[in-house]
mmCIF file of C-alpha atoms and ligand atoms in Angstrom:
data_model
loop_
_atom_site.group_PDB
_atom_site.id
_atom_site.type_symbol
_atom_site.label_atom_id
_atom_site.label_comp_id
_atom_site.label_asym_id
_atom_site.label_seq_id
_atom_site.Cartn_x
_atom_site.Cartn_y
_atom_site.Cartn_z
ATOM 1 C CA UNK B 9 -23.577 -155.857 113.834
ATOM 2 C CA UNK B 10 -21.084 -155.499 116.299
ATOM 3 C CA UNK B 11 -17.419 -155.026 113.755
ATOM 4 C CA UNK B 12 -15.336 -155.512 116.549
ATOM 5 C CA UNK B 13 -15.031 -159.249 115.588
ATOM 6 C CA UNK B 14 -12.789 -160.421 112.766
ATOM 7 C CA UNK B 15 -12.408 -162.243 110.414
ATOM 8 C CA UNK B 16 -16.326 -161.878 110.478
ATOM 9 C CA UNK B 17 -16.928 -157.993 110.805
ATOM 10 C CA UNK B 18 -14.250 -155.161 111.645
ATOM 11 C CA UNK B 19 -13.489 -152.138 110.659
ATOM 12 C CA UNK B 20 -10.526 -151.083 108.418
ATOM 13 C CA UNK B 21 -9.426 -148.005 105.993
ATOM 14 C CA UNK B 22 -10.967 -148.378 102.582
ATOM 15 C CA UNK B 23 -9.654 -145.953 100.627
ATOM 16 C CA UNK B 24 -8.919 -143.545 103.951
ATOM 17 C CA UNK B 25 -12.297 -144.072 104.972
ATOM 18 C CA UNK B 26 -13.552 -146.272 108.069
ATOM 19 C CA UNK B 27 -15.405 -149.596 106.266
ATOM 20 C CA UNK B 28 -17.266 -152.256 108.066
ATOM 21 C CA UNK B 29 -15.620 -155.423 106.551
ATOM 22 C CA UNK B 30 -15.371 -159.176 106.832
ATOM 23 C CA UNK B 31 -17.193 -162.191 105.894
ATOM 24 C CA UNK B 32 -20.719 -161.598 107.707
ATOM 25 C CA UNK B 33 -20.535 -157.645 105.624
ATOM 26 C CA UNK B 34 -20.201 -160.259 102.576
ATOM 27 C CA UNK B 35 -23.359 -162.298 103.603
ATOM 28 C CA UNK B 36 -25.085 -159.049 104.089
ATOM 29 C CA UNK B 37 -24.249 -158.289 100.767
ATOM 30 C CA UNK B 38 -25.545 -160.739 99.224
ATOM 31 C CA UNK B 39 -28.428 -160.782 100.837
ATOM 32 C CA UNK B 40 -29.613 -157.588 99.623
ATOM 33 C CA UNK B 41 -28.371 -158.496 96.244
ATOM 34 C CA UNK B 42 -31.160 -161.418 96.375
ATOM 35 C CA UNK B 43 -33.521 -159.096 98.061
ATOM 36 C CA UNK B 44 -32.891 -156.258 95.500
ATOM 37 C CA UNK B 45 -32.055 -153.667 98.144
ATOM 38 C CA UNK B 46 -29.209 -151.550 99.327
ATOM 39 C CA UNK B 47 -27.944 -152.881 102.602
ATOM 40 C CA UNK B 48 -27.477 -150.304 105.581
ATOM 41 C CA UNK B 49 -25.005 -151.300 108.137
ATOM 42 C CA UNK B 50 -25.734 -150.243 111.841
ATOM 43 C CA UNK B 51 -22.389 -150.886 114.407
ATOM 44 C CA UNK B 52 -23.624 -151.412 117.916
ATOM 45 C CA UNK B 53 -22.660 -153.366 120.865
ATOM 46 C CA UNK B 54 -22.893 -157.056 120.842
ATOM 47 C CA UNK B 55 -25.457 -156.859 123.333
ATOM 48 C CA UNK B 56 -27.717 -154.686 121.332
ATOM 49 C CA UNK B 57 -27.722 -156.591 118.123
ATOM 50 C CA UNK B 58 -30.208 -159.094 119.107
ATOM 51 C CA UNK B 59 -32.680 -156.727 120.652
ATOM 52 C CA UNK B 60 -32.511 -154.507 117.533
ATOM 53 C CA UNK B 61 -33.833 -157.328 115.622
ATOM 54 C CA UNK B 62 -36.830 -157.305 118.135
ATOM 55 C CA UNK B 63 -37.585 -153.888 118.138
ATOM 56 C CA UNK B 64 -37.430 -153.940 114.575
ATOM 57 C CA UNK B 65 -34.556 -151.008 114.473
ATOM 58 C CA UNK B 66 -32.859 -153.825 112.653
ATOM 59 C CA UNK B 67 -34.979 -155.719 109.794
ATOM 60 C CA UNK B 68 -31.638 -158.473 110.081
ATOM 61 C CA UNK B 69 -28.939 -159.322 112.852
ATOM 62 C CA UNK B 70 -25.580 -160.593 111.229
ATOM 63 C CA UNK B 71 -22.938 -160.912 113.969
ATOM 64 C CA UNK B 72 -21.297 -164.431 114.206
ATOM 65 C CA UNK B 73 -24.478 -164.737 116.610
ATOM 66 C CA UNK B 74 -24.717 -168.478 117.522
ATOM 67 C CA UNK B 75 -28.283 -169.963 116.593
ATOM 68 C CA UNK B 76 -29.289 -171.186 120.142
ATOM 69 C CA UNK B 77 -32.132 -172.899 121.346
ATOM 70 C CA UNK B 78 -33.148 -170.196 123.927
ATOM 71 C CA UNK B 79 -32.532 -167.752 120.967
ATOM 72 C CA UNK B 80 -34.710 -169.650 118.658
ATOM 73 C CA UNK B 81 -37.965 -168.872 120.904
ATOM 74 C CA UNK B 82 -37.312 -165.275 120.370
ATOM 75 C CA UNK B 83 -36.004 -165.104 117.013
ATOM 76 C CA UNK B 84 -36.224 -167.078 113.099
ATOM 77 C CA UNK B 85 -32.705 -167.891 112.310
ATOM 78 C CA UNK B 86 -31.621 -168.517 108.698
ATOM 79 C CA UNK B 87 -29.765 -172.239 108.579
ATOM 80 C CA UNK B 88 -25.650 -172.262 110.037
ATOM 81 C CA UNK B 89 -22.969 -171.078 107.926
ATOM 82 C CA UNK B 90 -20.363 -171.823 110.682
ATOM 83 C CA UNK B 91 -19.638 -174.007 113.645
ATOM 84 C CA UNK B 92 -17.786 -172.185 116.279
ATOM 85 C CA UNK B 93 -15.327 -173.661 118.946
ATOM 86 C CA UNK B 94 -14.499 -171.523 121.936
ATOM 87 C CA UNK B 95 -10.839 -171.374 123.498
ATOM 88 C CA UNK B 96 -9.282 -169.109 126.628
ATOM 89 C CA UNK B 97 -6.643 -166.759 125.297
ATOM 90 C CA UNK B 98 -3.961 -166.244 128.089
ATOM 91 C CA UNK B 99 -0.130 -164.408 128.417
ATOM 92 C CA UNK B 100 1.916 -166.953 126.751
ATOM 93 C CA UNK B 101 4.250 -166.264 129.671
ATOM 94 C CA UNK B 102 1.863 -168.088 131.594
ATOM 95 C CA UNK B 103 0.994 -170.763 129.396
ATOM 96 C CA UNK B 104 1.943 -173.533 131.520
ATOM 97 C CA UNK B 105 0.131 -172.144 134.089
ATOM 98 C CA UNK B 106 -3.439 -172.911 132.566
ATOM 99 C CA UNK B 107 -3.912 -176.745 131.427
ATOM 100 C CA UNK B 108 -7.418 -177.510 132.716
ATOM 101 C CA UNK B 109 -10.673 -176.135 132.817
ATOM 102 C CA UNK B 110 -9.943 -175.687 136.494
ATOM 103 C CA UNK B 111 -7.135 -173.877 136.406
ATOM 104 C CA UNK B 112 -8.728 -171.072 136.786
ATOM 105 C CA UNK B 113 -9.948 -171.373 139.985
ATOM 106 C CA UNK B 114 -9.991 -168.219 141.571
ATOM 107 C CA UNK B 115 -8.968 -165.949 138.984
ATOM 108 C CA UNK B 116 -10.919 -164.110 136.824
ATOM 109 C CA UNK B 117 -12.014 -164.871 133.007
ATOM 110 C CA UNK B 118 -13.377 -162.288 130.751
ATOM 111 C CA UNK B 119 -16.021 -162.961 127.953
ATOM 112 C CA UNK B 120 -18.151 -160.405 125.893
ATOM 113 C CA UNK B 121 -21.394 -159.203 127.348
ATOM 114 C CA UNK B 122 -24.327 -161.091 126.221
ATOM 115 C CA UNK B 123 -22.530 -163.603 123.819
ATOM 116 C CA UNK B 124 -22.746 -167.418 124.453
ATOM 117 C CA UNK B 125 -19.220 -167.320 126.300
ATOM 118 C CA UNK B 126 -20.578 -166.014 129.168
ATOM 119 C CA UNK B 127 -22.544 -169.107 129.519
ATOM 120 C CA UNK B 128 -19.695 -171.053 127.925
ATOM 121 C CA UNK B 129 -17.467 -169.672 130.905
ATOM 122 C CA UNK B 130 -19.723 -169.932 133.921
ATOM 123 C CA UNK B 131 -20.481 -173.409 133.539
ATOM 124 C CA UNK B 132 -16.548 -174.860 132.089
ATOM 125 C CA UNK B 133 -14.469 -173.040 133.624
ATOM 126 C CA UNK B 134 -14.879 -174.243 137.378
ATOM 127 C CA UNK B 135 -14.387 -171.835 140.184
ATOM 128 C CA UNK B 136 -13.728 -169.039 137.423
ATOM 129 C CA UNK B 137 -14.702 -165.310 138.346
ATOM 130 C CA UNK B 138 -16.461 -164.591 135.138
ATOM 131 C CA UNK B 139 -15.954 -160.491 134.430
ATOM 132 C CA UNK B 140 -18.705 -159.570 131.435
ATOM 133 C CA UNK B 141 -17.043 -156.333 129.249
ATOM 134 C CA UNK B 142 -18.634 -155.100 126.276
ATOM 135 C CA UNK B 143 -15.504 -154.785 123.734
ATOM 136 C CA UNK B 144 -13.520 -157.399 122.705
ATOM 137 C CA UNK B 145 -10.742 -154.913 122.541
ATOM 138 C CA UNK B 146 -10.998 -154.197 126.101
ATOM 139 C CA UNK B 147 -11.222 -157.866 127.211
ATOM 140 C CA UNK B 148 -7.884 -158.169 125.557
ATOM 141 C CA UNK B 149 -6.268 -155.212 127.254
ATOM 142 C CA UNK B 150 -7.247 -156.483 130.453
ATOM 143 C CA UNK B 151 -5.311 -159.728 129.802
ATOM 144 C CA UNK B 152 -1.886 -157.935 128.845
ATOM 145 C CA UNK B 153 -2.380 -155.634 131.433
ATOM 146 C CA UNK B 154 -2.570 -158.513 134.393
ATOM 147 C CA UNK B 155 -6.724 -157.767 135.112
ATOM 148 C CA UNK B 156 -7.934 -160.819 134.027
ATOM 149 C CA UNK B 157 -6.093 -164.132 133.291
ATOM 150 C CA UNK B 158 -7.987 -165.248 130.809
ATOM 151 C CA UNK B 159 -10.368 -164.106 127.983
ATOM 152 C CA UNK B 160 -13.187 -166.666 125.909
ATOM 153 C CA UNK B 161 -13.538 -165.902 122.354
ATOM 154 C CA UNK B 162 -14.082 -168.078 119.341
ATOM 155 C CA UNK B 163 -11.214 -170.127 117.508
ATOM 156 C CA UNK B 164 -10.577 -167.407 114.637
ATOM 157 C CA UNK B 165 -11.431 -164.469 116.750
ATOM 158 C CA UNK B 166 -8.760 -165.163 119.372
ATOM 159 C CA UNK B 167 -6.360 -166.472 116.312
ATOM 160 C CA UNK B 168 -6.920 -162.988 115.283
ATOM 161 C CA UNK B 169 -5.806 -161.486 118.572
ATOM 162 C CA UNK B 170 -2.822 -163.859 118.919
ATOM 163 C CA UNK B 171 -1.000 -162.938 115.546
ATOM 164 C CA UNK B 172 -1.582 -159.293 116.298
ATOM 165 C CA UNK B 173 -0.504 -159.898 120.060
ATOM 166 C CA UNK B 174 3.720 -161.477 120.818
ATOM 167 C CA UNK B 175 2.802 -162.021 124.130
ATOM 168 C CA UNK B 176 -0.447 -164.051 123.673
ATOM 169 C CA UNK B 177 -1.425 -166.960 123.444
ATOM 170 C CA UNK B 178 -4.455 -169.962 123.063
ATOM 171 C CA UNK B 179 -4.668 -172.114 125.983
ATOM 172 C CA UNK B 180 -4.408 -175.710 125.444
ATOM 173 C CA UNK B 181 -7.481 -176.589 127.252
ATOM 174 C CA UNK B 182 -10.678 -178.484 125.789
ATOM 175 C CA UNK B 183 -14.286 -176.537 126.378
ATOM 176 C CA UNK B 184 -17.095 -178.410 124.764
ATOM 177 C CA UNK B 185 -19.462 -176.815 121.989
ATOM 178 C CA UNK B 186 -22.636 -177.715 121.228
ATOM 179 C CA UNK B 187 -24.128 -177.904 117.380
ATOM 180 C CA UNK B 188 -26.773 -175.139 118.410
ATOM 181 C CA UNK B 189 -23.668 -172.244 118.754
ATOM 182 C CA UNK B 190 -23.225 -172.258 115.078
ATOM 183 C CA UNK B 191 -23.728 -169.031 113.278
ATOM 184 C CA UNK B 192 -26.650 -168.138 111.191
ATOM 185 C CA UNK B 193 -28.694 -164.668 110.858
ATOM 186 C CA UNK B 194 -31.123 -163.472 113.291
ATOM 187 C CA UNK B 195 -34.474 -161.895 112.093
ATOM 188 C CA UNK B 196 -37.872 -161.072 113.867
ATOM 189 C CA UNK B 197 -39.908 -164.354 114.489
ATOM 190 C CA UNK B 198 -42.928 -164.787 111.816
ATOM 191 C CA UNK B 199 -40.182 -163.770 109.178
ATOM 192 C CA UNK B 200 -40.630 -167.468 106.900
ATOM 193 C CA UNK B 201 -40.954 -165.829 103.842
ATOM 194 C CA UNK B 202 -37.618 -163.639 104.379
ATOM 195 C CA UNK B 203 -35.964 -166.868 105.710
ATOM 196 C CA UNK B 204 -36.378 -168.728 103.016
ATOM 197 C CA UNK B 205 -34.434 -166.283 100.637
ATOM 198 C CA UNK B 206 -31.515 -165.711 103.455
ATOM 199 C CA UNK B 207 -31.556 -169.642 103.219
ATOM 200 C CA UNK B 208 -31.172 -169.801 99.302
ATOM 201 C CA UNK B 209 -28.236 -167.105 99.552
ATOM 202 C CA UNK B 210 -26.380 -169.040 102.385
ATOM 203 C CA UNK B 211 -26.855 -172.329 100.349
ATOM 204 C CA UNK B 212 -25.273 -170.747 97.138
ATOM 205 C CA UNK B 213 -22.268 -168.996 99.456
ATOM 206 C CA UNK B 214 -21.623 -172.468 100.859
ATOM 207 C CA UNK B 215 -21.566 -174.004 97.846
ATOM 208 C CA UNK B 216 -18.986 -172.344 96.520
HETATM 209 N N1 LIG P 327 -21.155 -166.520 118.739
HETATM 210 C C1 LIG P 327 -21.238 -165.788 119.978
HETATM 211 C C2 LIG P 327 -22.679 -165.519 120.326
HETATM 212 O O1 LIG P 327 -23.537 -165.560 119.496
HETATM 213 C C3 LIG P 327 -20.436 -164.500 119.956
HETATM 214 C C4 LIG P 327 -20.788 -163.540 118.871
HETATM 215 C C5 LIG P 327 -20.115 -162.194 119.060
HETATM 216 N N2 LIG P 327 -20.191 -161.420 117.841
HETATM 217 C C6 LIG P 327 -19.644 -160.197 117.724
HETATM 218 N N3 LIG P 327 -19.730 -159.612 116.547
HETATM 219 N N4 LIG P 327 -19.060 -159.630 118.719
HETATM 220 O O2 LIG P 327 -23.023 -165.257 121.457
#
């Protein structure tokens, strides 16, 4: 996983040591619970995550990764357990500024390298220079220091930003999701058998 992504998997002081938390480290949990394992957790880049699925460094991928159909030829996914909605953080200073998903014409956008934003960007954001970083944290920085004017993260990952962050704030402008950027784990393809008990342990943690 890549922890740099609350509510869903961050990093925090457990007892004064450095914990990989949040609702997908949950998931994982339980997952090995079902499995009757001890679950390992590996921090990478976002970028990474996927391919260590495929090269089988990672036996599951847990990241708020959005099920896509171009993802689906590569990997099994387990079914959703949440439907993402993408917004533009900007300076709240300039939140008149940015109304449209042409107002940013010109200026530059950052999104995280290799997530669906980049895509999400690129084709919404008209006229957008589209500036691919591989921390979140870094995107962020770039917007409060002036670099970019706008950053693309999900609705409670940018929430997350904007109560840590006075002088940010969500753009009121409308991208479009599609069904297929819910979350739901990533494992190697040919994995039915393991899908089927990821399934049963995402049913019961929905249910509740
Ligand atoms: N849902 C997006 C995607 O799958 C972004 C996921 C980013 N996750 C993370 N832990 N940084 O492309």
């Amino acid at each position: 996983m890549n922890p740099e992504f609350a509510p869903f998997e961050f990093k925090t002081l457990v007892n004064g040591k450095d914990t990989i938390v949040g609702a997908d480290v949950e998931i994982a949990k339980a997952i090995a619970k079902e499995l009757g394992v001890k679950v390992e957790f590996s921090a990478m880049s976002f970028n990474n995550v996927l391919s260590s699925v495929q090269s089988g460094k990672a036996d599951l991928g847990i990241s708020g990764i959005s099920a896509t159909k171009e993802r689906q030829k590569v990997y099994d996914f387990s079914d959703t357990y949440y439907e993402s909605v993408n917004v533009v953080i900007v300076k709240k200073s300039e939140l008149a500024k940015y109304k449209k998903t042409n107002s940013f014409k010109g200026l530059s956008v950052a999104t995280q390298k290799g997530t669906i934003q980049e895509t999400v960007a690129k084709e919404q954001l008209t006229g957008a220079k589209i500036v691919s970083l591989v921390q979140n944290g870094e995107m962020i920085n770039e917007l409060k220091s002036g670099q970019v004017n706008g950053v693309v993260l999900e609705k409670p990952i940018a929430e997350g930003y904007v109560a840590k962050n006075d002088d940010l704030a969500i753009a009121q402008i409308k991208l479009k999701s599609s069904s297929s950027d819910a979350y739901a784990v990533a494992m190697p393809k040919g994995s039915s058998t393991l899908k089927k008990k990821v399934d049963k342990v995402i049913k019961n943690l929905k249910s509740k």
